[in-house]
PDB file of C-alpha atoms and ligand atoms in Angstrom:
ATOM      1  CA  MET A  39      15.075  -9.968  14.631  1.00 86.00           C
ATOM      2  CA  GLU A  40      13.864  -8.310  11.339  1.00 94.00           C
ATOM      3  CA  LEU A  41      12.692  -4.880  11.265  1.00 98.00           C
ATOM      4  CA  ILE A  42      10.364  -3.064   8.925  1.00 98.00           C
ATOM      5  CA  ALA A  43       9.783   0.842   9.563  1.00 98.00           C
ATOM      6  CA  GLY A  44       7.247   2.797   8.083  1.00 98.00           C
ATOM      7  CA  ASN A  45       8.118   6.687   7.522  1.00 98.00           C
ATOM      8  CA  TRP A  46       4.968   8.313   6.707  1.00 98.00           C
ATOM      9  CA  LYS A  47       6.907  11.442   6.319  1.00 98.00           C
ATOM     10  CA  MET A  48       4.549  15.025   6.222  1.00 98.00           C
ATOM     11  CA  HIS A  49       2.180  13.056   5.474  1.00 98.00           C
ATOM     12  CA  HIS A  50      -0.956  11.978   7.588  1.00 97.00           C
ATOM     13  CA  GLY A  51      -2.033  14.109  10.479  1.00 97.00           C
ATOM     14  CA  GLY A  52      -3.448  12.664  13.585  1.00 97.00           C
ATOM     15  CA  ARG A  53      -6.570  11.356  12.556  1.00 97.00           C
ATOM     16  CA  ASP A  54      -5.511   9.458   9.147  1.00 98.00           C
ATOM     17  CA  SER A  55      -2.174   8.379  11.675  1.00 98.00           C
ATOM     18  CA  LEU A  56      -4.695   6.714  13.693  1.00 98.00           C
ATOM     19  CA  GLN A  57      -6.892   5.612  11.213  1.00 98.00           C
ATOM     20  CA  LEU A  58      -3.874   4.012   9.403  1.00 98.00           C
ATOM     21  CA  VAL A  59      -2.990   2.271  12.559  1.00 98.00           C
ATOM     22  CA  GLU A  60      -6.622   0.799  13.104  1.00 98.00           C
ATOM     23  CA  GLY A  61      -6.239  -0.531   9.748  1.00 98.00           C
ATOM     24  CA  LEU A  62      -2.957  -1.962  10.451  1.00 98.00           C
ATOM     25  CA  LEU A  63      -4.180  -3.367  13.666  1.00 97.00           C
ATOM     26  CA  GLU A  64      -6.830  -5.108  12.072  1.00 97.00           C
ATOM     27  CA  ARG A  65      -4.540  -6.782   9.580  1.00 96.00           C
ATOM     28  CA  LEU A  66      -1.457  -7.527  11.797  1.00 94.00           C
ATOM     29  CA  ILE A  67      -1.837 -10.713  13.413  1.00 87.00           C
ATOM     30  CA  ALA A  68       0.565 -11.485  16.402  1.00 79.00           C
ATOM     31  CA  PRO A  69       3.428 -12.808  16.134  1.00 85.00           C
ATOM     32  CA  LEU A  70       4.783 -10.663  13.320  1.00 91.00           C
ATOM     33  CA  PRO A  71       7.621 -12.025  11.038  1.00 90.00           C
ATOM     34  CA  GLY A  72       9.607  -9.161  12.521  1.00 94.00           C
ATOM     35  CA  GLU A  73       9.376  -6.170  14.485  1.00 97.00           C
ATOM     36  CA  VAL A  74       7.409  -3.382  12.889  1.00 98.00           C
ATOM     37  CA  VAL A  75       7.632   0.482  13.430  1.00 98.00           C
ATOM     38  CA  VAL A  76       5.595   3.782  12.350  1.00 98.00           C
ATOM     39  CA  CYS A  77       6.860   6.782  12.287  1.00 99.00           C
ATOM     40  CA  PRO A  78       4.087   9.162  11.781  1.00 98.00           C
ATOM     41  CA  PRO A  79       4.803  12.994  11.885  1.00 98.00           C
ATOM     42  CA  ALA A  80       5.078  14.818  15.179  1.00 98.00           C
ATOM     43  CA  THR A  81       2.303  16.105  15.857  1.00 97.00           C
ATOM     44  CA  ALA A  82       0.517  12.279  15.700  1.00 98.00           C
ATOM     45  CA  LEU A  83       3.225  10.710  18.038  1.00 98.00           C
ATOM     46  CA  PHE A  84       1.090  11.219  21.340  1.00 98.00           C
ATOM     47  CA  MET A  85      -1.973   9.716  20.098  1.00 98.00           C
ATOM     48  CA  VAL A  86      -0.279   6.946  17.983  1.00 98.00           C
ATOM     49  CA  GLY A  87       1.818   6.336  21.030  1.00 98.00           C
ATOM     50  CA  ASP A  88      -1.167   5.594  23.126  1.00 98.00           C
ATOM     51  CA  ARG A  89      -2.763   3.574  20.873  1.00 98.00           C
ATOM     52  CA  VAL A  90      -0.038   1.325  19.786  1.00 98.00           C
ATOM     53  CA  GLN A  91       0.448   0.411  23.505  1.00 97.00           C
ATOM     54  CA  ASP A  92       0.336  -3.281  24.164  1.00 95.00           C
ATOM     55  CA  THR A  93      -0.139  -4.159  20.528  1.00 95.00           C
ATOM     56  CA  PRO A  94       2.428  -5.714  18.289  1.00 95.00           C
ATOM     57  CA  LEU A  95       3.262  -2.157  16.878  1.00 97.00           C
ATOM     58  CA  GLN A  96       6.265  -0.037  17.890  1.00 98.00           C
ATOM     59  CA  LEU A  97       6.395   3.511  17.497  1.00 98.00           C
ATOM     60  CA  GLY A  98       9.020   5.678  16.086  1.00 99.00           C
ATOM     61  CA  CYS A  99       9.870   9.435  14.913  1.00 98.00           C
ATOM     62  CA  GLN A 100      11.374  10.999  11.942  1.00 98.00           C
ATOM     63  CA  ASN A 101      13.569  13.234  13.641  1.00 98.00           C
ATOM     64  CA  LEU A 102      15.080  14.597  17.227  1.00 97.00           C
ATOM     65  CA  PHE A 103      16.876  17.334  18.520  1.00 98.00           C
ATOM     66  CA  TYR A 104      20.272  17.039  20.578  1.00 98.00           C
ATOM     67  CA  GLU A 105      19.270  18.885  23.293  1.00 98.00           C
ATOM     68  CA  ASN A 106      16.383  17.613  26.195  1.00 98.00           C
ATOM     69  CA  GLY A 107      15.049  20.996  26.803  1.00 97.00           C
ATOM     70  CA  GLY A 108      15.503  24.689  26.422  1.00 98.00           C
ATOM     71  CA  ALA A 109      14.896  27.717  24.057  1.00 98.00           C
ATOM     72  CA  PHE A 110      15.013  25.732  20.622  1.00 98.00           C
ATOM     73  CA  THR A 111      11.807  26.689  19.409  1.00 98.00           C
ATOM     74  CA  GLY A 112      10.498  24.182  16.908  1.00 96.00           C
ATOM     75  CA  GLU A 113      12.855  21.101  17.989  1.00 97.00           C
ATOM     76  CA  ILE A 114      11.906  17.881  19.143  1.00 97.00           C
ATOM     77  CA  ALA A 115      13.234  16.709  22.566  1.00 98.00           C
ATOM     78  CA  PRO A 116      14.481  13.462  22.498  1.00 98.00           C
ATOM     79  CA  ILE A 117      12.979  12.756  26.177  1.00 98.00           C
ATOM     80  CA  PHE A 118       9.655  14.320  25.044  1.00 98.00           C
ATOM     81  CA  ALA A 119       9.797  11.734  22.366  1.00 98.00           C
ATOM     82  CA  ARG A 120      10.314   9.012  24.922  1.00 98.00           C
ATOM     83  CA  GLU A 121       7.490  10.275  26.996  1.00 98.00           C
ATOM     84  CA  ALA A 122       5.346   9.865  23.579  1.00 98.00           C
ATOM     85  CA  GLY A 123       6.441   6.521  23.641  1.00 98.00           C
ATOM     86  CA  VAL A 124       8.977   6.427  20.513  1.00 98.00           C
ATOM     87  CA  ARG A 125      11.573   3.393  20.716  1.00 98.00           C
ATOM     88  CA  TYR A 126      12.820   4.080  17.435  1.00 98.00           C
ATOM     89  CA  ALA A 127      14.030   7.523  15.588  1.00 98.00           C
ATOM     90  CA  ILE A 128      14.965   8.281  12.032  1.00 98.00           C
ATOM     91  CA  ILE A 129      17.809  10.226  12.267  1.00 98.00           C
ATOM     92  CA  GLY A 130      19.666  11.944   9.075  1.00 98.00           C
ATOM     93  CA  HIS A 131      17.288  11.242   6.684  1.00 98.00           C
ATOM     94  CA  SER A 132      18.463  12.513   3.315  1.00 98.00           C
ATOM     95  CA  GLU A 133      15.456  14.650   3.114  1.00 98.00           C
ATOM     96  CA  ARG A 134      16.677  16.366   6.536  1.00 98.00           C
ATOM     97  CA  ARG A 135      20.452  16.647   4.947  1.00 97.00           C
ATOM     98  CA  ALA A 136      19.139  18.236   1.475  1.00 97.00           C
ATOM     99  CA  LEU A 137      16.139  20.182   2.284  1.00 97.00           C
ATOM    100  CA  PHE A 138      17.053  21.463   6.310  1.00 96.00           C
ATOM    101  CA  GLY A 139      21.268  21.125   5.564  1.00 96.00           C
ATOM    102  CA  GLU A 140      21.670  18.507   8.284  1.00 96.00           C
ATOM    103  CA  GLY A 141      24.910  16.998   8.823  1.00 95.00           C
ATOM    104  CA  PRO A 142      27.715  17.760  11.603  1.00 94.00           C
ATOM    105  CA  GLU A 143      25.103  17.702  14.146  1.00 96.00           C
ATOM    106  CA  ILE A 144      23.520  14.256  13.187  1.00 98.00           C
ATOM    107  CA  TYR A 145      26.174  12.406  15.724  1.00 98.00           C
ATOM    108  CA  ARG A 146      24.810  14.354  18.348  1.00 98.00           C
ATOM    109  CA  LYS A 147      21.398  13.243  17.712  1.00 98.00           C
ATOM    110  CA  VAL A 148      22.668   9.713  17.360  1.00 98.00           C
ATOM    111  CA  GLN A 149      23.797  10.202  20.970  1.00 98.00           C
ATOM    112  CA  ALA A 150      21.039  11.808  22.649  1.00 98.00           C
ATOM    113  CA  ALA A 151      18.598   9.320  21.282  1.00 98.00           C
ATOM    114  CA  ILE A 152      20.563   6.711  23.060  1.00 98.00           C
ATOM    115  CA  GLU A 153      20.671   8.247  26.187  1.00 98.00           C
ATOM    116  CA  ALA A 154      17.057   9.147  26.075  1.00 98.00           C
ATOM    117  CA  GLY A 155      16.486   5.061  25.191  1.00 98.00           C
ATOM    118  CA  ILE A 156      15.495   5.409  21.664  1.00 98.00           C
ATOM    119  CA  THR A 157      17.226   3.351  19.010  1.00 98.00           C
ATOM    120  CA  PRO A 158      18.477   5.338  16.122  1.00 98.00           C
ATOM    121  CA  ILE A 159      17.802   4.084  12.387  1.00 98.00           C
ATOM    122  CA  LEU A 160      20.447   6.142  10.777  1.00 98.00           C
ATOM    123  CA  CYS A 161      19.901   6.798   7.332  1.00 98.00           C
ATOM    124  CA  VAL A 162      23.184   6.986   4.773  1.00 98.00           C
ATOM    125  CA  GLY A 163      22.913   6.575   0.978  1.00 98.00           C
ATOM    126  CA  GLU A 164      24.830   8.249  -1.939  1.00 98.00           C
ATOM    127  CA  GLN A 165      23.327  10.811  -4.968  1.00 97.00           C
ATOM    128  CA  LEU A 166      23.105   9.373  -8.559  1.00 97.00           C
ATOM    129  CA  GLU A 167      26.234  11.382  -9.711  1.00 97.00           C
ATOM    130  CA  GLU A 168      27.884   9.732  -6.947  1.00 98.00           C
ATOM    131  CA  ARG A 169      26.853   6.365  -7.657  1.00 97.00           C
ATOM    132  CA  GLU A 170      27.775   7.085 -11.203  1.00 97.00           C
ATOM    133  CA  ASP A 171      31.389   8.465 -10.278  1.00 97.00           C
ATOM    134  CA  GLY A 172      32.108   4.975  -8.488  1.00 97.00           C
ATOM    135  CA  ARG A 173      31.577   6.993  -5.536  1.00 98.00           C
ATOM    136  CA  ALA A 174      28.880   5.236  -3.531  1.00 98.00           C
ATOM    137  CA  TRP A 175      30.866   3.619  -0.715  1.00 98.00           C
ATOM    138  CA  PRO A 176      33.208   6.539  -0.045  1.00 98.00           C
ATOM    139  CA  VAL A 177      30.257   8.704   0.244  1.00 98.00           C
ATOM    140  CA  VAL A 178      28.401   6.213   2.580  1.00 98.00           C
ATOM    141  CA  LEU A 179      31.345   5.738   4.768  1.00 98.00           C
ATOM    142  CA  GLU A 180      32.284   8.864   5.447  1.00 98.00           C
ATOM    143  CA  GLN A 181      28.542   9.558   6.385  1.00 98.00           C
ATOM    144  CA  LEU A 182      29.091   6.385   8.698  1.00 98.00           C
ATOM    145  CA  GLN A 183      32.103   8.136  10.014  1.00 98.00           C
ATOM    146  CA  GLU A 184      30.741  11.425  10.504  1.00 97.00           C
ATOM    147  CA  SER A 185      27.461  10.392  11.633  1.00 98.00           C
ATOM    148  CA  LEU A 186      29.041   8.035  14.799  1.00 98.00           C
ATOM    149  CA  GLN A 187      32.166  10.174  15.314  1.00 97.00           C
ATOM    150  CA  GLY A 188      32.999   9.827  19.006  1.00 96.00           C
ATOM    151  CA  LEU A 189      30.283   7.317  19.740  1.00 97.00           C
ATOM    152  CA  PRO A 190      31.914   4.194  20.574  1.00 97.00           C
ATOM    153  CA  PRO A 191      30.604   0.351  19.593  1.00 97.00           C
ATOM    154  CA  GLU A 192      29.456  -0.336  23.214  1.00 97.00           C
ATOM    155  CA  LYS A 193      27.136   2.455  23.179  1.00 97.00           C
ATOM    156  CA  LEU A 194      26.157   1.896  19.834  1.00 98.00           C
ATOM    157  CA  ALA A 195      24.828  -1.638  20.320  1.00 97.00           C
ATOM    158  CA  GLY A 196      21.012  -2.173  18.929  1.00 97.00           C
ATOM    159  CA  LEU A 197      21.645   0.227  16.058  1.00 98.00           C
ATOM    160  CA  ALA A 198      19.744   0.254  12.758  1.00 98.00           C
ATOM    161  CA  VAL A 199      21.529   1.394   9.638  1.00 98.00           C
ATOM    162  CA  ALA A 200      19.730   2.063   6.662  1.00 98.00           C
ATOM    163  CA  TYR A 201      20.950   2.443   3.587  1.00 98.00           C
ATOM    164  CA  GLU A 202      19.067   4.235   1.072  1.00 98.00           C
ATOM    165  CA  PRO A 203      20.591   5.465  -2.129  1.00 98.00           C
ATOM    166  CA  VAL A 204      18.908   9.078  -2.574  1.00 98.00           C
ATOM    167  CA  TRP A 205      18.162   8.513  -5.935  1.00 97.00           C
ATOM    168  CA  ALA A 206      15.744   5.291  -5.408  1.00 97.00           C
ATOM    169  CA  ILE A 207      13.372   7.440  -2.388  1.00 97.00           C
ATOM    170  CA  GLY A 208      10.353   8.126  -4.293  1.00 96.00           C
ATOM    171  CA  THR A 209      11.309   6.998  -7.646  1.00 97.00           C
ATOM    172  CA  GLY A 210      10.062   3.589  -8.221  1.00 95.00           C
ATOM    173  CA  GLN A 211      13.688   3.020  -9.043  1.00 95.00           C
ATOM    174  CA  THR A 212      15.531   0.675  -6.574  1.00 96.00           C
ATOM    175  CA  ALA A 213      19.090  -0.312  -5.923  1.00 95.00           C
ATOM    176  CA  SER A 214      19.560  -3.743  -7.261  1.00 96.00           C
ATOM    177  CA  PRO A 215      19.988  -6.712  -4.574  1.00 96.00           C
ATOM    178  CA  GLU A 216      23.453  -7.082  -5.650  1.00 96.00           C
ATOM    179  CA  ASP A 217      24.080  -3.740  -5.192  1.00 96.00           C
ATOM    180  CA  ALA A 218      22.350  -3.149  -1.705  1.00 97.00           C
ATOM    181  CA  ARG A 219      23.597  -6.493  -0.603  1.00 98.00           C
ATOM    182  CA  TYR A 220      27.271  -5.257  -1.304  1.00 98.00           C
ATOM    183  CA  MET A 221      26.626  -1.334   0.598  1.00 98.00           C
ATOM    184  CA  ALA A 222      25.091  -3.277   3.462  1.00 98.00           C
ATOM    185  CA  ALA A 223      27.932  -5.673   3.514  1.00 98.00           C
ATOM    186  CA  ARG A 224      30.375  -2.783   3.459  1.00 98.00           C
ATOM    187  CA  ILE A 225      28.369  -1.142   6.195  1.00 98.00           C
ATOM    188  CA  ARG A 226      28.820  -4.086   8.435  1.00 98.00           C
ATOM    189  CA  GLU A 227      32.407  -4.440   8.202  1.00 98.00           C
ATOM    190  CA  GLU A 228      32.943  -1.251   9.196  1.00 98.00           C
ATOM    191  CA  LEU A 229      30.778  -1.630  11.915  1.00 98.00           C
ATOM    192  CA  LYS A 230      31.346  -5.173  12.650  1.00 98.00           C
ATOM    193  CA  ALA A 231      32.304  -4.078  16.799  1.00 98.00           C
ATOM    194  CA  VAL A 232      28.954  -2.970  17.020  1.00 98.00           C
ATOM    195  CA  SER A 233      26.598  -5.732  18.793  1.00 98.00           C
ATOM    196  CA  GLY A 234      23.364  -6.642  17.204  1.00 97.00           C
ATOM    197  CA  LEU A 235      23.470  -4.206  14.503  1.00 98.00           C
ATOM    198  CA  ARG A 236      20.634  -4.074  11.935  1.00 98.00           C
ATOM    199  CA  ILE A 237      21.033  -3.087   8.325  1.00 98.00           C
ATOM    200  CA  LEU A 238      18.038  -1.734   6.406  1.00 98.00           C
ATOM    201  CA  TYR A 239      17.461  -1.139   2.795  1.00 98.00           C
ATOM    202  CA  GLY A 240      15.233   2.088   1.630  1.00 98.00           C
ATOM    203  CA  GLY A 241      14.053   3.104  -1.324  1.00 98.00           C
ATOM    204  CA  SER A 242      10.705   2.411  -3.486  1.00 97.00           C
ATOM    205  CA  VAL A 243      10.240  -0.773  -1.413  1.00 98.00           C
ATOM    206  CA  LYS A 244       7.494  -2.066  -2.200  1.00 97.00           C
ATOM    207  CA  PRO A 245       5.066  -5.758  -1.681  1.00 97.00           C
ATOM    208  CA  ASP A 246       6.666  -6.806  -5.043  1.00 96.00           C
ATOM    209  CA  ASN A 247      10.271  -6.293  -4.611  1.00 97.00           C
ATOM    210  CA  VAL A 248      10.569  -6.569  -0.417  1.00 97.00           C
ATOM    211  CA  ASP A 249      11.687 -10.134  -0.994  1.00 95.00           C
ATOM    212  CA  GLY A 250      14.666  -9.605  -3.203  1.00 96.00           C
ATOM    213  CA  PHE A 251      16.283  -7.834  -0.242  1.00 97.00           C
ATOM    214  CA  MET A 252      14.949  -9.578   2.556  1.00 96.00           C
ATOM    215  CA  GLU A 253      16.246 -12.739   1.105  1.00 96.00           C
ATOM    216  CA  LEU A 254      20.043 -11.303   1.599  1.00 97.00           C
ATOM    217  CA  GLU A 255      21.794 -12.374   4.696  1.00 97.00           C
ATOM    218  CA  GLU A 256      23.190  -8.588   4.961  1.00 97.00           C
ATOM    219  CA  ILE A 257      20.021  -7.179   5.168  1.00 98.00           C
ATOM    220  CA  ASP A 258      17.818  -7.202   8.180  1.00 98.00           C
ATOM    221  CA  GLY A 259      14.687  -4.944   7.039  1.00 98.00           C
ATOM    222  CA  ALA A 260      14.082  -2.291   5.319  1.00 98.00           C
ATOM    223  CA  LEU A 261      12.792   1.664   5.753  1.00 98.00           C
ATOM    224  CA  VAL A 262       9.153   1.959   3.843  1.00 98.00           C
ATOM    225  CA  GLY A 263       8.094   5.168   2.411  1.00 98.00           C
ATOM    226  CA  GLY A 264       5.291   5.236  -0.049  1.00 98.00           C
ATOM    227  CA  ALA A 265       4.208   1.476   0.461  1.00 98.00           C
ATOM    228  CA  SER A 266       3.550   2.242   4.378  1.00 98.00           C
ATOM    229  CA  LEU A 267       0.930   4.871   3.415  1.00 98.00           C
ATOM    230  CA  LYS A 268      -1.888   2.729   3.173  1.00 98.00           C
ATOM    231  CA  ALA A 269      -2.481  -0.291   5.743  1.00 98.00           C
ATOM    232  CA  GLU A 270      -3.289  -2.783   2.940  1.00 97.00           C
ATOM    233  CA  THR A 271      -0.168  -2.086   0.894  1.00 98.00           C
ATOM    234  CA  PHE A 272       2.198  -2.067   4.041  1.00 98.00           C
ATOM    235  CA  ALA A 273       0.160  -5.001   5.393  1.00 97.00           C
ATOM    236  CA  ARG A 274       1.613  -7.314   2.372  1.00 96.00           C
ATOM    237  CA  LEU A 275       4.668  -5.815   2.370  1.00 97.00           C
ATOM    238  CA  ILE A 276       5.262  -6.960   5.982  1.00 97.00           C
ATOM    239  CA  TYR A 277       4.185 -10.566   5.585  1.00 94.00           C
ATOM    240  CA  ARG A 278       5.491 -10.354   2.326  1.00 91.00           C
ATOM    241  CA  GLU A 279       2.561 -10.771  -0.117  1.00 87.00           C
ATOM    242  CA  LYS A 280       3.048  -9.984  -3.404  1.00 74.00           C
ATOM    243  CA  LYS A 281      -0.335  -9.819  -4.593  1.00 65.00           C
ATOM    244  CA  GLY A 282      -3.708  -8.665  -2.691  1.00 49.00           C
TER     245      GLY A 282
HETATM  246  P1  13P B1388       9.849   5.205  -0.780  1.00 53.52           P
HETATM  247  O1  13P B1388       9.402   4.211  -0.038  1.00 53.52           O
HETATM  248  O2  13P B1388       8.908   5.848  -0.878  1.00 53.52           O
HETATM  249  O3  13P B1388      10.834   5.389  -2.312  1.00 53.52           O
HETATM  250  O4  13P B1388      10.678   6.371   0.530  1.00 53.52           O
HETATM  251  C1  13P B1388      12.007   5.623   0.836  1.00 53.52           C
HETATM  252  C2  13P B1388      12.071   6.515   2.642  1.00 53.52           C
HETATM  253  O5  13P B1388      12.779   7.530   2.235  1.00 53.52           O
HETATM  254  C3  13P B1388      12.156   5.818   3.714  1.00 53.52           C
HETATM  255  O6  13P B1388      12.906   6.675   4.651  1.00 53.52           O
END
């Protein structure tokens, strides 16, 4: 089933997140075209989790730690996220890789999420120089191999992988549908043993360009930043209505 996830990053505290959820619920009439996941900041998870219970919206978080308890100041235990109602976790987002030095531990986060009953949305994607050097696929392959090491395909059933080229995030510039299709096809081939795999595209997805990605057979959904921050725009994107 199609999966559209809104990554609200460090925008919207609890009250604004709730307001955005109310705006979405007013506009989204079940059944939705697919699964819709909202990923508010961690401080809003419980509030939003309570509100989206028994609605068509699902709750996601933007990061997780790989331990379920202990002296890890500031971290988020997967089981605590699950308690708040989290079903999906964005893991290895490029902002976490670039700004917080994430990398080697990502596979442990993927594993811990799965063990807590949370579906990972694993993010991969190349930088602009890497694309220009013709290394987009080798870079993404290495990220996949590193992020999924030691995890047998049967454990990964239902995994979502978001291909988010770093240069397309927040820039208004997207990958061409052909490049996104190519990368999604390579990812699918690499993970062909994973049942129920979903591949999302992310990077400046808007109501006006979402169709170009969603109509591709290789792409099952989108991971959306800026265009998920307003109910009206996010709802149009979900229903693929170009003009409001
Ligand atoms: P934008 O949609 O704002 O480019 O952000 C994409 C993203 O990083 C989603 O995780």
